[in-house]
Short mmCIF file of C-alpha atoms in Angstrom, two decimals:
data_model
loop_
_atom_site.label_atom_id
_atom_site.label_comp_id
_atom_site.label_asym_id
_atom_site.label_seq_id
_atom_site.Cartn_x
_atom_site.Cartn_y
_atom_site.Cartn_z
CA MET D 1 76.13 75.10 102.28
CA THR D 2 79.06 73.08 103.24
CA THR D 3 81.74 74.66 105.38
CA ALA D 4 85.46 74.06 105.12
CA LEU D 5 85.26 72.46 108.77
CA GLU D 6 82.75 69.70 107.39
CA VAL D 7 84.73 68.68 104.60
CA ALA D 8 88.10 68.66 106.44
CA THR D 9 86.81 66.56 109.35
CA LEU D 10 85.29 64.14 106.92
CA VAL D 11 88.74 63.80 105.18
CA LEU D 12 91.05 63.69 107.94
CA GLU D 13 88.67 60.78 109.40
CA ARG D 14 88.93 58.97 106.18
CA VAL D 15 92.87 59.37 106.49
CA ARG D 16 92.79 58.37 109.96
CA ASP D 17 94.02 61.63 111.43
CA PRO D 18 91.08 62.88 113.26
CA GLU D 19 93.00 64.95 115.07
CA GLY D 20 94.90 66.53 112.37
CA VAL D 21 98.31 65.60 113.74
CA ALA D 22 100.04 64.69 110.59
CA THR D 23 98.39 67.38 108.53
CA THR D 24 97.03 70.53 110.67
CA ILE D 25 93.23 71.29 109.58
CA ASN D 26 94.51 74.50 108.28
CA GLN D 27 96.76 72.96 105.72
CA VAL D 28 93.77 70.74 104.52
CA TYR D 29 91.69 73.88 104.23
CA ASP D 30 94.51 75.29 101.88
CA LEU D 31 94.39 71.82 100.11
CA ILE D 32 90.48 72.15 99.68
CA ASP D 33 90.78 75.67 98.31
CA ARG D 34 93.30 74.58 95.63
CA VAL D 35 90.97 71.41 94.56
CA GLN D 36 88.19 73.45 94.55
CA VAL D 37 89.79 75.69 92.18
CA LEU D 38 90.42 73.09 89.97
CA LEU D 39 87.27 71.39 89.82
CA VAL D 40 85.55 74.73 89.27
CA ARG D 41 87.44 75.44 86.23
CA GLY D 42 86.88 71.98 84.83
CA LEU D 43 83.31 71.69 85.27
CA GLY D 44 82.75 75.10 83.84
CA LEU D 45 81.03 76.56 87.00
CA MET D 46 80.67 80.22 88.71
CA ALA D 47 80.20 81.66 85.47
CA ARG D 48 79.66 85.49 85.35
CA ASP D 49 78.79 88.05 82.72
CA ARG D 50 81.09 90.91 82.18
CA THR D 51 80.59 93.69 79.51
CA PHE D 52 83.05 96.03 77.95
CA SER D 53 83.56 98.04 75.02
CA SER D 54 85.53 96.85 72.18
CA GLU D 55 87.78 99.40 70.20
CA PRO D 56 87.30 100.39 66.25
CA ASP D 57 90.11 98.31 64.29
CA GLN D 58 91.36 96.33 67.50
CA THR D 59 91.48 92.63 67.13
CA LEU D 60 93.74 91.73 70.24
CA TYR D 61 92.73 92.31 73.93
CA PRO D 62 94.11 91.81 77.29
CA VAL D 63 92.92 89.34 79.56
CA ASP D 64 93.63 89.35 83.41
CA PRO D 65 94.54 85.58 84.27
CA ASP D 66 94.10 86.48 88.02
CA GLU D 67 90.44 87.49 87.42
CA THR D 68 89.41 84.86 85.06
CA LEU D 69 89.88 81.54 85.34
CA GLN D 70 88.50 80.87 81.94
CA ILE D 71 86.50 82.48 79.02
CA LEU D 72 83.35 80.44 78.17
CA ASP D 73 81.51 82.46 75.85
CA LEU D 74 81.19 85.72 74.08
CA PHE D 75 78.25 87.66 73.07
CA GLN D 76 77.98 90.63 70.90
CA GLY D 77 75.75 93.76 70.79
CA ALA D 78 72.59 94.67 72.69
CA VAL D 79 70.98 91.49 71.22
CA ASN D 80 73.85 89.29 72.79
CA ARG D 81 74.57 87.41 69.44
CA ARG D 82 76.90 84.52 70.18
CA LEU D 83 80.23 84.69 68.58
CA SER D 84 81.93 81.15 67.66
CA PRO D 85 85.10 80.15 69.30
CA CYS D 86 87.98 79.05 67.32
CA ARG D 87 91.75 78.61 67.64
CA TRP D 88 93.93 81.50 66.83
CA ALA D 89 96.47 79.76 64.88
CA GLN D 90 93.32 78.89 62.49
CA MET D 91 93.14 82.56 61.48
CA ILE D 92 95.72 82.66 59.01
CA GLN D 93 93.55 80.12 56.95
CA VAL D 94 90.56 82.27 56.51
CA ARG D 95 92.76 85.53 55.87
CA ARG D 96 96.40 86.08 55.79
CA ASP D 97 95.62 89.72 56.62
CA TRP D 98 93.24 89.07 59.71
CA TRP D 99 95.27 90.57 62.04
CA ARG D 100 94.14 94.24 60.74
CA TYR D 101 91.57 93.20 58.68
CA SER D 102 88.43 95.48 59.83
CA ILE D 103 84.75 95.51 58.67
CA LEU D 104 84.17 98.35 56.40
CA ASP D 105 80.57 100.10 56.02
CA GLY D 106 78.18 98.03 54.28
CA GLU D 107 80.63 95.11 54.15
CA VAL D 108 79.42 91.59 54.57
CA PRO D 109 79.58 90.30 57.18
CA GLU D 110 78.79 93.34 59.20
CA THR D 111 79.40 92.12 62.78
CA MET D 112 82.00 89.98 64.53
CA GLN D 113 81.92 86.51 63.83
CA VAL D 114 84.69 84.57 66.35
CA TRP D 115 86.73 84.65 69.29
CA ALA D 116 89.83 82.80 70.38
CA PRO D 117 91.91 83.17 73.57
CA VAL D 118 95.65 83.18 73.04
CA GLY D 119 97.25 81.42 76.03
CA THR D 120 95.84 82.90 79.46
CA SER D 121 96.52 86.40 78.91
CA LEU D 122 95.19 87.56 75.40
CA LEU D 123 91.97 87.27 73.57
CA VAL D 124 91.30 87.57 69.84
CA MET D 125 87.88 88.86 68.59
CA TRP D 126 87.56 89.02 64.89
CA PRO D 127 86.70 91.01 62.94
CA PRO D 128 86.56 94.17 64.40
CA SER D 129 84.68 97.28 62.94
CA ASP D 130 86.74 100.09 61.63
CA THR D 131 84.62 102.78 62.73
CA PHE D 132 82.61 102.02 65.59
CA ALA D 133 82.98 100.44 69.42
CA GLU D 134 80.66 97.49 69.87
CA ILE D 135 79.25 95.95 73.39
CA VAL D 136 80.77 92.67 74.11
CA THR D 137 79.71 90.35 77.01
CA VAL D 138 82.18 87.74 78.21
CA ARG D 139 81.15 85.13 80.17
CA GLU D 140 83.99 83.80 82.29
CA GLN D 141 84.53 81.84 85.07
CA GLN D 142 85.48 83.12 88.13
CA ARG D 143 87.85 82.16 90.82
CA PRO D 144 85.89 80.49 93.91
CA ALA D 145 86.13 82.35 97.23
CA MET D 146 89.31 81.32 99.20
CA VAL D 147 88.96 78.78 101.57
CA THR D 148 90.98 79.82 104.73
CA GLU D 149 89.13 78.96 107.63
CA ALA D 150 86.92 76.50 109.42
CA SER D 151 83.76 78.85 108.63
CA SER D 152 84.53 79.22 104.92
CA VAL D 153 81.87 78.33 102.76
CA LEU D 154 82.61 76.38 99.58
CA ASP D 155 81.47 77.57 96.08
CA LEU D 156 81.52 74.01 94.56
CA PRO D 157 77.67 72.67 94.92
CA ASP D 158 77.40 69.53 97.17
CA GLU D 159 76.99 67.19 94.18
CA HIS D 160 80.78 67.63 93.60
CA LEU D 161 82.28 67.35 97.30
CA PRO D 162 82.52 63.46 96.81
CA LEU D 163 85.14 63.95 93.94
CA LEU D 164 86.83 66.64 96.17
CA GLN D 165 87.01 64.77 99.38
CA ASP D 166 88.54 61.94 97.31
CA ILE D 167 91.29 64.11 95.69
CA VAL D 168 92.01 65.55 98.99
CA GLU D 169 92.28 61.98 100.56
CA VAL D 170 94.72 60.78 98.01
CA LEU D 171 96.99 63.96 98.63
CA LEU D 172 96.97 63.30 102.41
CA LEU D 173 97.74 59.56 102.01
CA LEU D 174 100.62 60.33 99.64
CA ARG D 175 101.69 62.91 101.92
CA THR D 176 102.17 60.41 105.08
CA LYS D 177 103.58 57.77 102.75
CA HIS D 178 100.70 55.37 102.89
CA VAL D 179 101.37 54.74 99.53
CA GLU D 180 99.07 51.36 99.25
CA ALA D 181 95.95 52.87 100.84
CA ALA D 182 96.68 56.15 98.41
CA GLU D 183 96.95 53.36 95.19
CA ILE D 184 93.09 52.20 96.61
CA ALA D 185 91.88 55.91 96.39
CA MET D 186 93.57 56.67 93.13
CA GLY D 187 90.97 54.10 91.90
CA ARG D 188 88.09 55.95 92.33
CA LEU D 189 89.64 59.10 90.78
CA GLU D 190 90.73 57.09 87.37
CA PRO D 191 88.50 56.34 84.66
CA GLN D 192 87.62 52.48 84.71
CA LYS D 193 89.13 50.54 81.58
CA GLU D 194 86.73 48.45 80.16
CA GLU D 195 87.53 44.76 80.51
CA MET Q 1 97.97 83.12 89.67
CA SER Q 2 100.79 81.71 91.85
CA ASN Q 3 104.51 81.82 91.36
CA GLN Q 4 107.34 79.42 91.47
CA ALA Q 5 108.20 79.77 95.20
CA GLN Q 6 104.56 79.25 96.13
CA ASN Q 7 104.48 76.42 93.94
CA VAL Q 8 107.85 74.87 95.24
CA GLU Q 9 106.40 75.45 98.67
CA LEU Q 10 103.36 73.63 98.01
CA ALA Q 11 105.64 70.61 96.53
CA ASN Q 12 107.56 70.52 99.81
CA PHE Q 13 104.40 70.69 101.70
CA LEU Q 14 102.89 67.56 100.40
CA ALA Q 15 106.27 65.77 100.27
CA LEU Q 16 106.59 66.00 104.04
CA THR Q 17 110.38 65.16 103.20
CA SER Q 18 113.23 67.52 103.08
CA MET Q 19 114.01 68.04 99.82
CA THR Q 20 116.46 70.93 98.00
CA ASP Q 21 114.42 73.61 96.86
CA THR Q 22 116.93 74.30 93.89
CA GLN Q 23 116.24 70.81 92.59
CA LEU Q 24 112.57 71.48 93.24
CA ASP Q 25 112.84 74.70 91.23
CA ALA Q 26 114.42 73.29 87.75
CA TYR Q 27 111.52 70.59 87.83
CA TYR Q 28 109.09 73.41 88.33
CA VAL Q 29 110.87 75.18 85.29
CA GLU Q 30 110.63 72.11 83.30
CA SER Q 31 107.22 71.14 83.98
CA VAL Q 32 105.93 75.10 83.42
CA LEU Q 33 107.68 74.87 79.91
CA ALA Q 34 106.33 71.75 79.09
CA LEU Q 35 102.70 73.36 79.40
CA GLN Q 36 100.76 73.72 76.19
CA ASP Q 37 100.62 77.08 74.63
CA SER Q 38 97.06 77.78 75.89
CA GLN Q 39 98.06 77.43 79.69
CA VAL Q 40 100.96 80.25 79.78
CA GLN Q 41 101.17 83.63 79.80
CA VAL Q 42 101.67 85.33 76.15
CA ALA Q 43 102.08 88.81 74.92
CA ALA Q 44 102.40 90.82 71.60
CA SER Q 45 105.00 93.25 71.24
CA ILE Q 46 105.39 95.74 67.99
CA ILE Q 47 109.00 96.19 66.58
CA GLU Q 48 109.82 99.07 64.48
CA VAL Q 49 110.85 98.10 61.18
CA GLY Q 50 113.82 99.83 59.53
CA SER Q 51 114.41 99.78 55.48
CA GLY Q 52 116.98 97.18 54.92
CA VAL Q 53 117.05 95.93 58.03
CA PHE Q 54 116.08 91.87 58.05
CA VAL Q 55 117.23 90.60 61.43
CA TYR Q 56 115.19 91.55 64.77
CA ASP Q 57 115.91 90.41 68.30
CA TRP Q 58 113.26 88.53 70.33
CA PRO Q 59 111.56 90.70 73.11
CA GLU Q 60 113.69 90.30 76.46
CA ASP Q 61 111.03 88.33 77.88
CA CYS Q 62 110.13 85.99 75.21
CA ILE Q 63 111.01 82.27 75.59
CA ARG Q 64 109.20 81.04 72.27
CA ILE Q 65 107.82 82.72 69.45
CA LEU Q 66 104.27 81.84 68.48
CA THR Q 67 104.08 83.85 65.19
CA ALA Q 68 104.94 86.89 63.54
CA PHE Q 69 103.03 89.62 61.45
CA TYR Q 70 104.35 92.27 59.28
CA ALA Q 71 102.22 95.10 58.46
CA ASN Q 72 98.81 93.75 57.99
CA LYS Q 73 99.65 90.10 57.45
CA GLU Q 74 100.49 87.07 59.27
CA LEU Q 75 103.86 85.54 58.15
CA THR Q 76 104.72 81.98 58.03
CA ARG Q 77 107.65 80.59 59.35
CA ALA Q 78 109.99 78.82 56.87
CA PRO Q 79 112.80 76.77 57.69
CA VAL Q 80 116.28 77.73 55.96
CA HIS Q 81 116.56 74.56 53.79
CA GLN Q 82 112.84 75.24 52.22
CA LEU Q 83 114.02 78.83 51.34
CA ASP Q 84 117.47 77.31 49.95
CA LEU Q 85 115.50 75.06 47.74
CA GLN Q 86 113.11 77.76 46.53
CA GLN Q 87 115.34 80.28 45.86
CA ARG Q 88 119.28 80.05 46.06
CA ASP Q 89 119.81 84.08 46.81
CA TRP Q 90 116.76 84.22 49.09
CA ARG Q 91 119.43 85.90 51.66
CA SER Q 92 119.16 89.05 49.32
CA GLU Q 93 115.84 89.13 47.93
CA THR Q 94 113.93 92.46 48.68
CA GLY Q 95 110.53 92.97 48.93
CA ILE Q 96 107.47 92.80 51.15
CA PRO Q 97 108.25 90.00 53.77
CA VAL Q 98 105.85 87.03 53.61
CA HIS Q 99 108.21 84.42 55.90
CA TYR Q 100 109.94 84.66 59.03
CA VAL Q 101 113.17 82.62 60.10
CA LEU Q 102 113.87 81.62 63.60
CA ASN Q 103 117.56 81.88 64.99
CA HIS Q 104 119.27 82.03 61.60
CA GLU Q 105 121.86 84.81 62.09
CA ALA Q 106 122.21 84.27 65.94
CA GLU Q 107 119.87 82.75 68.86
CA ARG Q 108 116.96 84.70 69.83
CA THR Q 109 116.41 86.53 66.46
CA VAL Q 110 113.68 86.74 63.80
CA ARG Q 111 114.66 87.10 60.31
CA LEU Q 112 112.23 88.65 57.88
CA TYR Q 113 112.19 87.01 54.02
CA PRO Q 114 111.98 89.16 51.86
CA ILE Q 115 114.22 92.00 53.29
CA PRO Q 116 111.51 94.78 53.81
CA LEU Q 117 112.54 98.22 51.89
CA LEU Q 118 110.30 100.51 53.64
CA ASP Q 119 110.50 101.95 57.21
CA GLY Q 120 107.57 101.18 59.48
CA ASP Q 121 105.65 104.17 61.50
CA PRO Q 122 107.17 105.11 64.54
CA VAL Q 123 105.82 102.79 67.40
CA PRO Q 124 104.39 104.80 70.24
CA PHE Q 125 104.65 104.18 73.90
CA PRO Q 126 102.45 102.70 75.00
CA THR Q 127 101.85 100.56 72.00
CA ASP Q 128 98.27 100.52 70.73
CA PHE Q 129 96.62 97.69 68.53
CA GLY Q 130 93.72 99.73 67.82
CA SER Q 131 93.21 102.74 65.70
CA SER Q 132 96.58 104.07 66.07
CA TYR Q 133 98.36 100.93 65.33
CA PRO Q 134 101.73 101.95 63.68
CA ASP Q 135 101.74 100.39 60.11
CA GLY Q 136 104.59 98.68 58.30
CA ASN Q 137 106.37 97.09 61.70
CA LEU Q 138 106.88 93.51 62.65
CA VAL Q 139 104.51 92.16 65.66
CA LEU Q 140 105.95 89.07 67.62
CA LEU Q 141 103.05 86.97 69.11
CA TYR Q 142 104.97 85.05 72.03
CA VAL Q 143 105.23 83.02 75.25
CA THR Q 144 106.57 85.21 77.83
CA ASP Q 145 109.23 84.16 80.38
CA ASN Q 146 106.54 84.76 83.48
CA LEU Q 147 106.55 81.37 84.89
CA ASP Q 148 103.35 82.06 87.10
CA VAL Q 149 100.75 79.54 86.45
CA PRO Q 150 96.91 79.88 87.04
CA ASP Q 151 95.69 78.48 90.34
CA TRP Q 152 94.21 75.59 88.93
CA LEU Q 153 97.39 74.25 88.00
CA ASP Q 154 98.90 74.38 91.23
CA LEU Q 155 98.07 70.75 92.04
CA PRO Q 156 99.04 69.19 88.80
CA ILE Q 157 102.42 70.93 88.77
CA ALA Q 158 103.20 70.05 92.41
CA CYS Q 159 102.38 66.42 91.55
CA ALA Q 160 104.41 66.40 88.62
CA ILE Q 161 107.27 67.69 90.28
CA LEU Q 162 106.98 64.99 93.20
CA ALA Q 163 106.78 62.55 90.76
CA LYS Q 164 110.07 63.65 89.01
CA GLU Q 165 111.43 64.09 92.57
CA PHE Q 166 110.71 60.85 94.12
CA SER Q 167 112.09 58.81 91.06
CA ARG Q 168 115.13 60.27 91.30
CA GLU Q 169 117.79 58.53 92.85
CA SER Q 170 118.29 59.99 96.50
CA SER Q 171 117.50 59.21 100.06
CA HIS Q 172 113.98 59.63 99.67
CA CYS Q 173 113.68 57.99 96.05
CA ASP Q 174 110.14 56.13 96.08
CA LYS Q 175 109.49 54.67 92.75
CA LYS Q 176 105.82 53.80 93.68
CA ALA Q 177 105.16 57.01 95.17
CA ALA Q 178 106.31 58.75 92.01
CA GLU Q 179 104.23 56.33 89.78
CA LEU Q 180 101.12 57.62 91.80
CA TYR Q 181 102.39 61.38 91.74
CA LEU Q 182 102.59 61.13 88.22
CA ARG Q 183 98.92 59.38 88.08
CA LEU Q 184 97.64 61.91 90.07
CA ALA Q 185 99.05 64.96 88.04
CA THR Q 186 97.51 63.26 84.95
CA VAL Q 187 93.90 62.90 86.47
CA LEU Q 188 94.00 66.58 87.91
CA ARG Q 189 95.14 68.12 84.69
CA GLY Q 190 92.00 66.10 83.02
CA ILE Q 191 89.78 67.22 85.73
CA GLY Q 192 91.04 70.81 85.55
CA GLY Q 193 90.98 71.19 81.75
CA PRO Q 194 90.44 71.54 78.78
CA PRO Q 195 92.90 74.24 78.23
#
């Protein structure tokens, strides 16, 4: 349970601006917030399950990108059968009529098989049943709570805080034109090339 | 999601240098348009097909067509020279469309090949991709002109903007800072991905 104040204080000390003169502590909170969102998404953290009902004959569903950082997995039915992720552009290779193809009673397969995100705002679930709605569980990443003040508690687990601090440090050094120091700090972020 | 003004403001804050918003706005648009299709907002639109009508306008908010469907089948995009080779009088051929051609008659148009001879079902409003989907029409899946980006892309895009701005000949040109911003944008995209 680390607060924004703790992280901001540490980073401001590292960039030799402990009083927050060049960059105020509130501005550092804003950067911490943005870096936290980036790390939470990239590390696949803060997953939650949301259940909804699919529609008969419907392949395409809207996604609210404000609510969902990224869809990680989809499960179908009460038994939570995992659907396979795929790329929507490959669907045409399965069936040219995939767009409106639905499972008829007694047909094999009898359940949905795959899902695919389309951009950040649409989702394909395929194939749908032609007659009945199905319960679908979406495992998705939610946005961490906004970091706005000293007492804001970061959702990012502590083991990832060094990376967050390194990124904020580079941003602050670049901002204050400490280019050489920024380059050294950048070295900690970039994958090291093998000799 | 965050919008253009918010991201330009972020870039200005990170730069700590007075920059013209017009230039940063242009860099922002450039950066967003360069994003992968998986990182931008997409939409699907049903366009009512008329018998004998083979050219249709893009939806107003469309900036890039991802694919097209006619009735229940996905169409494949065909370049004009391919159709010319395939069939000399393809322009007058009628039947069930299997290909689409972009921007042949005019910019921002989709041409169906062969020319459909049936009217599509009336398209209801709001449109429905489920059980009451109106058959026999054209559906376009496309990238929208909504330039808002997911929160996790704020910093990578701001860094990409500053990389361009600092490399431009100006009173604040700084090639070293530009290079570091570019490297940081790449690192941040890598951390926040995969798309």
